[in-house]
Amino acid sequence: MTIDVTGISPPLRPAVLELAAQMRADGCQRSDPAREIPALLGDRWTSLILLVLDMGRWRHADLRRVLGRLAAEGRISQRVMTEKLRTLERNGFVRREATADVPPKVSYELTPVGRSLAGEARRLISWVHAHRAEIDSARTAFDADRDLDPQPR
Amino acid sequence: MTIDVTGISPPLRPAVLELAAQMRADGCQRSDPAREIPALLGDRWTSLILLVLDMGRWRHADLRRVLGRLAAEGRISQRVMTEKLRTLERNGFVRREATADVPPKVSYELTPVGRSLAGEARRLISWVHAHRAEIDSARTAFDADRDLDPQPR
DNA sequence: CAGCATCCTCGGCGATACTG
DNA sequence: CAGTATCGCCGAGGATGCTG
């Protein structure tokens, strides 16, 4: 990841290079960090799935029901449920067990890495919790300003 | 957030209630955790913007150029750049400064909360780095299995 | 019961052009 | 230089129906 600094004002170039070095140290050779987070936890259901599975082993149908109950709105569709769990399994975060008979019995549980990722998700959620009041007041202040203050930006 | 446990197998009900209590303790009264992460860091550019702004104050045009250089592919469109920064500003993560003249000079820097969130983003990226090898080998193992093993799931 | 194929909707994002 | 409006694309995800 060698960064092209042409077109960037010379005083900023060291900062850019340092940033690139830092990102490289963080393991971003192959894709930018902007993609890491969305790719793992950035979708609608994955973080909630991790939190639920962190409680133990779940049967498919029960998991689906619980996700629907815990979500603020909406249920997870059957198609997406399978898709998300398949991705988690492929990444090594979830272990899937199934019987070959009809009807099949499918259950899921986290692997150690999966539990570790669930911890990260929980940490991020706690961060939001810890800063919720601050964020909310920033929002209302911002919106109030925009209302009384119709100057161009 | 009182959870409806009807339809959930009785042995699992305590787990569901505990989970709900835990989520409540994490501050999820109003929206499910599945939304917190996507809402803040789940999009294509926000985490990268935070990382870059964490290096100091940036002029709009420079920031845009740097984002384009650091991203694995593609540049951020002018429209989205303004939109993302506006959201960050509204949440209280970014302070924007602008002159009223033409052409305007606009610059951005993180607030203390913003720096804190940038730290969280960096932490998550490091997590991915630390587990990259493990994740990669899980993926190749999974894909290999699927190829040789065309049984129904 | 769970996987899969199909169809559809909606939102995120890029591109472009115009304005102050 | 930066903001905004408009347009169009594409992918995430919901709904439905069939199958083992």
PDB file of N, CA and C in Angstrom, chain B residues 45-122:
ATOM      1  N   TRP B  45     -17.851   4.872   4.121  1.00  0.00           N
ATOM      2  CA  TRP B  45     -16.796   5.868   4.306  1.00  0.00           C
ATOM      3  C   TRP B  45     -16.563   6.331   5.735  1.00  0.00           C
ATOM      4  N   THR B  46     -17.537   6.225   6.617  1.00  0.00           N
ATOM      5  CA  THR B  46     -17.429   6.902   7.908  1.00  0.00           C
ATOM      6  C   THR B  46     -16.205   6.497   8.713  1.00  0.00           C
ATOM      7  N   SER B  47     -15.925   5.203   8.796  1.00  0.00           N
ATOM      8  CA  SER B  47     -14.789   4.812   9.634  1.00  0.00           C
ATOM      9  C   SER B  47     -13.484   5.357   9.066  1.00  0.00           C
ATOM     10  N   LEU B  48     -13.361   5.356   7.748  1.00  0.00           N
ATOM     11  CA  LEU B  48     -12.138   5.902   7.148  1.00  0.00           C
ATOM     12  C   LEU B  48     -12.038   7.403   7.390  1.00  0.00           C
ATOM     13  N   ILE B  49     -13.155   8.107   7.297  1.00  0.00           N
ATOM     14  CA  ILE B  49     -13.160   9.544   7.586  1.00  0.00           C
ATOM     15  C   ILE B  49     -12.684   9.795   9.012  1.00  0.00           C
ATOM     16  N   LEU B  50     -13.174   8.998   9.951  1.00  0.00           N
ATOM     17  CA  LEU B  50     -12.771   9.178  11.345  1.00  0.00           C
ATOM     18  C   LEU B  50     -11.271   8.974  11.512  1.00  0.00           C
ATOM     19  N   LEU B  51     -10.750   7.930  10.881  1.00  0.00           N
ATOM     20  CA  LEU B  51      -9.317   7.669  10.982  1.00  0.00           C
ATOM     21  C   LEU B  51      -8.501   8.834  10.440  1.00  0.00           C
ATOM     22  N   VAL B  52      -8.928   9.370   9.313  1.00  0.00           N
ATOM     23  CA  VAL B  52      -8.164  10.467   8.714  1.00  0.00           C
ATOM     24  C   VAL B  52      -8.278  11.727   9.567  1.00  0.00           C
ATOM     25  N   LEU B  53      -9.490  12.048   9.990  1.00  0.00           N
ATOM     26  CA  LEU B  53      -9.663  13.260  10.791  1.00  0.00           C
ATOM     27  C   LEU B  53      -8.962  13.150  12.137  1.00  0.00           C
ATOM     28  N   ASP B  54      -8.722  11.922  12.565  1.00  0.00           N
ATOM     29  CA  ASP B  54      -8.045  11.733  13.842  1.00  0.00           C
ATOM     30  C   ASP B  54      -6.593  12.227  13.773  1.00  0.00           C
ATOM     31  N   MET B  55      -6.112  12.519  12.568  1.00  0.00           N
ATOM     32  CA  MET B  55      -4.762  13.049  12.420  1.00  0.00           C
ATOM     33  C   MET B  55      -4.723  14.561  12.562  1.00  0.00           C
ATOM     34  N   GLY B  56      -5.841  15.234  12.636  1.00  0.00           N
ATOM     35  CA  GLY B  56      -5.824  16.689  12.769  1.00  0.00           C
ATOM     36  C   GLY B  56      -6.917  17.366  11.970  1.00  0.00           C
ATOM     37  N   ARG B  57      -6.696  18.618  11.638  1.00  0.00           N
ATOM     38  CA  ARG B  57      -7.704  19.399  10.916  1.00  0.00           C
ATOM     39  C   ARG B  57      -7.459  19.298   9.407  1.00  0.00           C
ATOM     40  N   TRP B  58      -8.516  19.115   8.655  1.00  0.00           N
ATOM     41  CA  TRP B  58      -8.376  18.960   7.213  1.00  0.00           C
ATOM     42  C   TRP B  58      -9.284  19.916   6.450  1.00  0.00           C
ATOM     43  N   ARG B  59      -8.785  20.432   5.356  1.00  0.00           N
ATOM     44  CA  ARG B  59      -9.601  21.189   4.412  1.00  0.00           C
ATOM     45  C   ARG B  59     -10.436  20.197   3.596  1.00  0.00           C
ATOM     46  N   HIS B  60     -11.596  20.631   3.206  1.00  0.00           N
ATOM     47  CA  HIS B  60     -12.526  19.765   2.496  1.00  0.00           C
ATOM     48  C   HIS B  60     -11.877  19.039   1.300  1.00  0.00           C
ATOM     49  N   ALA B  61     -11.268  19.813   0.426  1.00  0.00           N
ATOM     50  CA  ALA B  61     -10.725  19.217  -0.798  1.00  0.00           C
ATOM     51  C   ALA B  61      -9.604  18.223  -0.501  1.00  0.00           C
ATOM     52  N   ASP B  62      -8.754  18.579   0.464  1.00  0.00           N
ATOM     53  CA  ASP B  62      -7.661  17.671   0.826  1.00  0.00           C
ATOM     54  C   ASP B  62      -8.205  16.379   1.404  1.00  0.00           C
ATOM     55  N   LEU B  63      -9.176  16.527   2.278  1.00  0.00           N
ATOM     56  CA  LEU B  63      -9.772  15.336   2.879  1.00  0.00           C
ATOM     57  C   LEU B  63     -10.320  14.420   1.808  1.00  0.00           C
ATOM     58  N   ARG B  64     -11.007  15.018   0.838  1.00  0.00           N
ATOM     59  CA  ARG B  64     -11.600  14.209  -0.214  1.00  0.00           C
ATOM     60  C   ARG B  64     -10.536  13.474  -1.025  1.00  0.00           C
ATOM     61  N   ARG B  65      -9.454  14.191  -1.323  1.00  0.00           N
ATOM     62  CA  ARG B  65      -8.387  13.555  -2.093  1.00  0.00           C
ATOM     63  C   ARG B  65      -7.762  12.398  -1.307  1.00  0.00           C
ATOM     64  N   VAL B  66      -7.509  12.644  -0.017  1.00  0.00           N
ATOM     65  CA  VAL B  66      -6.875  11.609   0.804  1.00  0.00           C
ATOM     66  C   VAL B  66      -7.758  10.379   0.924  1.00  0.00           C
ATOM     67  N   LEU B  67      -9.029  10.593   1.103  1.00  0.00           N
ATOM     68  CA  LEU B  67      -9.930   9.447   1.191  1.00  0.00           C
ATOM     69  C   LEU B  67      -9.839   8.607  -0.072  1.00  0.00           C
ATOM     70  N   GLY B  68      -9.818   9.276  -1.199  1.00  0.00           N
ATOM     71  CA  GLY B  68      -9.702   8.562  -2.464  1.00  0.00           C
ATOM     72  C   GLY B  68      -8.407   7.784  -2.554  1.00  0.00           C
ATOM     73  N   ARG B  69      -7.311   8.360  -2.018  1.00  0.00           N
ATOM     74  CA  ARG B  69      -6.021   7.671  -2.087  1.00  0.00           C
ATOM     75  C   ARG B  69      -5.957   6.472  -1.145  1.00  0.00           C
ATOM     76  N   LEU B  70      -6.555   6.625   0.034  1.00  0.00           N
ATOM     77  CA  LEU B  70      -6.438   5.555   1.022  1.00  0.00           C
ATOM     78  C   LEU B  70      -7.407   4.413   0.786  1.00  0.00           C
ATOM     79  N   ALA B  71      -8.482   4.685   0.083  1.00  0.00           N
ATOM     80  CA  ALA B  71      -9.465   3.634  -0.159  1.00  0.00           C
ATOM     81  C   ALA B  71      -8.902   2.611  -1.122  1.00  0.00           C
ATOM     82  N   ALA B  72      -9.318   1.362  -0.932  1.00  0.00           N
ATOM     83  CA  ALA B  72      -8.829   0.300  -1.797  1.00  0.00           C
ATOM     84  C   ALA B  72      -9.282   0.532  -3.235  1.00  0.00           C
ATOM     85  N   GLU B  73     -10.466   1.035  -3.392  1.00  0.00           N
ATOM     86  CA  GLU B  73     -10.952   1.323  -4.737  1.00  0.00           C
ATOM     87  C   GLU B  73     -12.034   2.388  -4.684  1.00  0.00           C
ATOM     88  N   GLY B  74     -12.047   3.196  -5.721  1.00  0.00           N
ATOM     89  CA  GLY B  74     -13.090   4.215  -5.836  1.00  0.00           C
ATOM     90  C   GLY B  74     -12.776   5.458  -5.044  1.00  0.00           C
ATOM     91  N   ARG B  75     -13.459   6.546  -5.387  1.00  0.00           N
ATOM     92  CA  ARG B  75     -13.328   7.785  -4.649  1.00  0.00           C
ATOM     93  C   ARG B  75     -14.694   8.099  -4.061  1.00  0.00           C
ATOM     94  N   ILE B  76     -14.666   8.967  -3.052  1.00  0.00           N
ATOM     95  CA  ILE B  76     -15.944   9.360  -2.480  1.00  0.00           C
ATOM     96  C   ILE B  76     -16.517  10.482  -3.333  1.00  0.00           C
ATOM     97  N   SER B  77     -17.786  10.388  -3.645  1.00  0.00           N
ATOM     98  CA  SER B  77     -18.390  11.443  -4.452  1.00  0.00           C
ATOM     99  C   SER B  77     -18.553  12.692  -3.593  1.00  0.00           C
ATOM    100  N   GLN B  78     -18.616  13.830  -4.271  1.00  0.00           N
ATOM    101  CA  GLN B  78     -18.703  15.099  -3.570  1.00  0.00           C
ATOM    102  C   GLN B  78     -19.972  15.140  -2.722  1.00  0.00           C
ATOM    103  N   ARG B  79     -21.047  14.634  -3.282  1.00  0.00           N
ATOM    104  CA  ARG B  79     -22.312  14.643  -2.569  1.00  0.00           C
ATOM    105  C   ARG B  79     -22.245  13.829  -1.270  1.00  0.00           C
ATOM    106  N   VAL B  80     -21.700  12.636  -1.373  1.00  0.00           N
ATOM    107  CA  VAL B  80     -21.642  11.750  -0.208  1.00  0.00           C
ATOM    108  C   VAL B  80     -20.680  12.299   0.838  1.00  0.00           C
ATOM    109  N   MET B  81     -19.584  12.880   0.373  1.00  0.00           N
ATOM    110  CA  MET B  81     -18.628  13.502   1.294  1.00  0.00           C
ATOM    111  C   MET B  81     -19.345  14.527   2.178  1.00  0.00           C
ATOM    112  N   THR B  82     -20.070  15.421   1.563  1.00  0.00           N
ATOM    113  CA  THR B  82     -20.806  16.432   2.334  1.00  0.00           C
ATOM    114  C   THR B  82     -21.812  15.766   3.259  1.00  0.00           C
ATOM    115  N   GLU B  83     -22.500  14.784   2.747  1.00  0.00           N
ATOM    116  CA  GLU B  83     -23.541  14.097   3.519  1.00  0.00           C
ATOM    117  C   GLU B  83     -22.958  13.402   4.761  1.00  0.00           C
ATOM    118  N   LYS B  84     -21.850  12.678   4.565  1.00  0.00           N
ATOM    119  CA  LYS B  84     -21.248  11.955   5.696  1.00  0.00           C
ATOM    120  C   LYS B  84     -20.739  12.932   6.752  1.00  0.00           C
ATOM    121  N   LEU B  85     -20.101  14.004   6.292  1.00  0.00           N
ATOM    122  CA  LEU B  85     -19.568  14.966   7.253  1.00  0.00           C
ATOM    123  C   LEU B  85     -20.692  15.692   7.966  1.00  0.00           C
ATOM    124  N   ARG B  86     -21.772  15.933   7.268  1.00  0.00           N
ATOM    125  CA  ARG B  86     -22.916  16.577   7.913  1.00  0.00           C
ATOM    126  C   ARG B  86     -23.460  15.682   9.021  1.00  0.00           C
ATOM    127  N   THR B  87     -23.572  14.404   8.732  1.00  0.00           N
ATOM    128  CA  THR B  87     -24.064  13.469   9.748  1.00  0.00           C
ATOM    129  C   THR B  87     -23.124  13.423  10.952  1.00  0.00           C
ATOM    130  N   LEU B  88     -21.827  13.354  10.672  1.00  0.00           N
ATOM    131  CA  LEU B  88     -20.850  13.327  11.766  1.00  0.00           C
ATOM    132  C   LEU B  88     -20.937  14.599  12.593  1.00  0.00           C
ATOM    133  N   GLU B  89     -21.154  15.710  11.925  1.00  0.00           N
ATOM    134  CA  GLU B  89     -21.261  16.977  12.636  1.00  0.00           C
ATOM    135  C   GLU B  89     -22.522  16.980  13.505  1.00  0.00           C
ATOM    136  N   ARG B  90     -23.599  16.500  12.928  1.00  0.00           N
ATOM    137  CA  ARG B  90     -24.862  16.468  13.657  1.00  0.00           C
ATOM    138  C   ARG B  90     -24.776  15.598  14.903  1.00  0.00           C
ATOM    139  N   ASN B  91     -24.036  14.513  14.799  1.00  0.00           N
ATOM    140  CA  ASN B  91     -23.875  13.626  15.951  1.00  0.00           C
ATOM    141  C   ASN B  91     -22.890  14.185  16.978  1.00  0.00           C
ATOM    142  N   GLY B  92     -22.236  15.277  16.629  1.00  0.00           N
ATOM    143  CA  GLY B  92     -21.289  15.872  17.568  1.00  0.00           C
ATOM    144  C   GLY B  92     -19.903  15.263  17.492  1.00  0.00           C
ATOM    145  N   PHE B  93     -19.586  14.549  16.406  1.00  0.00           N
ATOM    146  CA  PHE B  93     -18.284  13.904  16.292  1.00  0.00           C
ATOM    147  C   PHE B  93     -17.286  14.789  15.558  1.00  0.00           C
ATOM    148  N   VAL B  94     -17.807  15.722  14.775  1.00  0.00           N
ATOM    149  CA  VAL B  94     -16.951  16.558  13.943  1.00  0.00           C
ATOM    150  C   VAL B  94     -17.332  18.026  14.134  1.00  0.00           C
ATOM    151  N   ARG B  95     -16.327  18.888  14.165  1.00  0.00           N
ATOM    152  CA  ARG B  95     -16.573  20.323  14.181  1.00  0.00           C
ATOM    153  C   ARG B  95     -16.222  20.850  12.791  1.00  0.00           C
ATOM    154  N   ARG B  96     -17.132  21.642  12.224  1.00  0.00           N
ATOM    155  CA  ARG B  96     -16.920  22.170  10.881  1.00  0.00           C
ATOM    156  C   ARG B  96     -16.684  23.661  10.991  1.00  0.00           C
ATOM    157  N   GLU B  97     -15.701  24.144  10.239  1.00  0.00           N
ATOM    158  CA  GLU B  97     -15.474  25.584  10.206  1.00  0.00           C
ATOM    159  C   GLU B  97     -15.465  26.047   8.766  1.00  0.00           C
ATOM    160  N   ALA B  98     -16.173  27.153   8.505  1.00  0.00           N
ATOM    161  CA  ALA B  98     -16.273  27.631   7.130  1.00  0.00           C
ATOM    162  C   ALA B  98     -16.248  29.147   7.098  1.00  0.00           C
ATOM    163  N   THR B  99     -15.687  29.679   6.037  1.00  0.00           N
ATOM    164  CA  THR B  99     -15.765  31.121   5.794  1.00  0.00           C
ATOM    165  C   THR B  99     -16.954  31.374   4.889  1.00  0.00           C
ATOM    166  N   ALA B 100     -17.512  32.576   4.975  1.00  0.00           N
ATOM    167  CA  ALA B 100     -18.730  32.857   4.223  1.00  0.00           C
ATOM    168  C   ALA B 100     -18.442  33.322   2.798  1.00  0.00           C
ATOM    169  N   ASP B 101     -17.178  33.549   2.469  1.00  0.00           N
ATOM    170  CA  ASP B 101     -16.880  34.118   1.150  1.00  0.00           C
ATOM    171  C   ASP B 101     -16.904  33.094   0.023  1.00  0.00           C
ATOM    172  N   VAL B 102     -16.699  33.633  -1.199  1.00  0.00           N
ATOM    173  CA  VAL B 102     -16.671  32.773  -2.383  1.00  0.00           C
ATOM    174  C   VAL B 102     -15.307  32.884  -3.024  1.00  0.00           C
ATOM    175  N   PRO B 103     -14.595  31.761  -3.223  1.00  0.00           N
ATOM    176  CA  PRO B 103     -14.976  30.407  -2.801  1.00  0.00           C
ATOM    177  C   PRO B 103     -14.811  30.220  -1.296  1.00  0.00           C
ATOM    178  N   PRO B 104     -15.651  29.424  -0.701  1.00  0.00           N
ATOM    179  CA  PRO B 104     -15.565  29.168   0.735  1.00  0.00           C
ATOM    180  C   PRO B 104     -14.353  28.313   1.097  1.00  0.00           C
ATOM    181  N   LYS B 105     -13.896  28.465   2.332  1.00  0.00           N
ATOM    182  CA  LYS B 105     -12.851  27.581   2.857  1.00  0.00           C
ATOM    183  C   LYS B 105     -13.483  26.783   3.982  1.00  0.00           C
ATOM    184  N   VAL B 106     -13.585  25.497   3.796  1.00  0.00           N
ATOM    185  CA  VAL B 106     -14.228  24.653   4.798  1.00  0.00           C
ATOM    186  C   VAL B 106     -13.205  23.686   5.364  1.00  0.00           C
ATOM    187  N   SER B 107     -13.214  23.527   6.671  1.00  0.00           N
ATOM    188  CA  SER B 107     -12.310  22.545   7.270  1.00  0.00           C
ATOM    189  C   SER B 107     -13.019  21.814   8.397  1.00  0.00           C
ATOM    190  N   TYR B 108     -12.486  20.657   8.709  1.00  0.00           N
ATOM    191  CA  TYR B 108     -13.107  19.791   9.704  1.00  0.00           C
ATOM    192  C   TYR B 108     -12.071  19.282  10.682  1.00  0.00           C
ATOM    193  N   GLU B 109     -12.530  19.036  11.920  1.00  0.00           N
ATOM    194  CA  GLU B 109     -11.688  18.332  12.894  1.00  0.00           C
ATOM    195  C   GLU B 109     -12.592  17.559  13.840  1.00  0.00           C
ATOM    196  N   LEU B 110     -12.028  16.567  14.502  1.00  0.00           N
ATOM    197  CA  LEU B 110     -12.828  15.760  15.424  1.00  0.00           C
ATOM    198  C   LEU B 110     -13.048  16.498  16.739  1.00  0.00           C
ATOM    199  N   THR B 111     -14.180  16.244  17.344  1.00  0.00           N
ATOM    200  CA  THR B 111     -14.415  16.661  18.722  1.00  0.00           C
ATOM    201  C   THR B 111     -13.851  15.570  19.625  1.00  0.00           C
ATOM    202  N   PRO B 112     -13.828  15.785  20.929  1.00  0.00           N
ATOM    203  CA  PRO B 112     -13.370  14.715  21.826  1.00  0.00           C
ATOM    204  C   PRO B 112     -14.186  13.423  21.675  1.00  0.00           C
ATOM    205  N   VAL B 113     -15.496  13.538  21.582  1.00  0.00           N
ATOM    206  CA  VAL B 113     -16.294  12.322  21.360  1.00  0.00           C
ATOM    207  C   VAL B 113     -15.918  11.661  20.057  1.00  0.00           C
ATOM    208  N   GLY B 114     -15.710  12.477  19.050  1.00  0.00           N
ATOM    209  CA  GLY B 114     -15.326  11.947  17.751  1.00  0.00           C
ATOM    210  C   GLY B 114     -14.022  11.180  17.837  1.00  0.00           C
ATOM    211  N   ARG B 115     -13.073  11.724  18.608  1.00  0.00           N
ATOM    212  CA  ARG B 115     -11.798  11.018  18.751  1.00  0.00           C
ATOM    213  C   ARG B 115     -12.007   9.686  19.461  1.00  0.00           C
ATOM    214  N   SER B 116     -12.908   9.714  20.432  1.00  0.00           N
ATOM    215  CA  SER B 116     -13.192   8.470  21.138  1.00  0.00           C
ATOM    216  C   SER B 116     -13.777   7.419  20.180  1.00  0.00           C
ATOM    217  N   LEU B 117     -14.697   7.855  19.336  1.00  0.00           N
ATOM    218  CA  LEU B 117     -15.284   6.913  18.375  1.00  0.00           C
ATOM    219  C   LEU B 117     -14.240   6.431  17.376  1.00  0.00           C
ATOM    220  N   ALA B 118     -13.370   7.327  16.976  1.00  0.00           N
ATOM    221  CA  ALA B 118     -12.293   6.918  16.066  1.00  0.00           C
ATOM    222  C   ALA B 118     -11.459   5.813  16.708  1.00  0.00           C
ATOM    223  N   GLY B 119     -11.239   5.937  18.015  1.00  0.00           N
ATOM    224  CA  GLY B 119     -10.499   4.891  18.725  1.00  0.00           C
ATOM    225  C   GLY B 119     -11.215   3.561  18.674  1.00  0.00           C
ATOM    226  N   GLU B 120     -12.518   3.607  18.816  1.00  0.00           N
ATOM    227  CA  GLU B 120     -13.294   2.367  18.733  1.00  0.00           C
ATOM    228  C   GLU B 120     -13.172   1.753  17.347  1.00  0.00           C
ATOM    229  N   ALA B 121     -13.250   2.598  16.347  1.00  0.00           N
ATOM    230  CA  ALA B 121     -13.122   2.101  14.977  1.00  0.00           C
ATOM    231  C   ALA B 121     -11.762   1.442  14.779  1.00  0.00           C
ATOM    232  N   ARG B 122     -10.742   2.110  15.287  1.00  0.00           N
ATOM    233  CA  ARG B 122      -9.398   1.556  15.117  1.00  0.00           C
ATOM    234  C   ARG B 122      -9.283   0.222  15.839  1.00  0.00           C
TER     235      ARG B 122
END
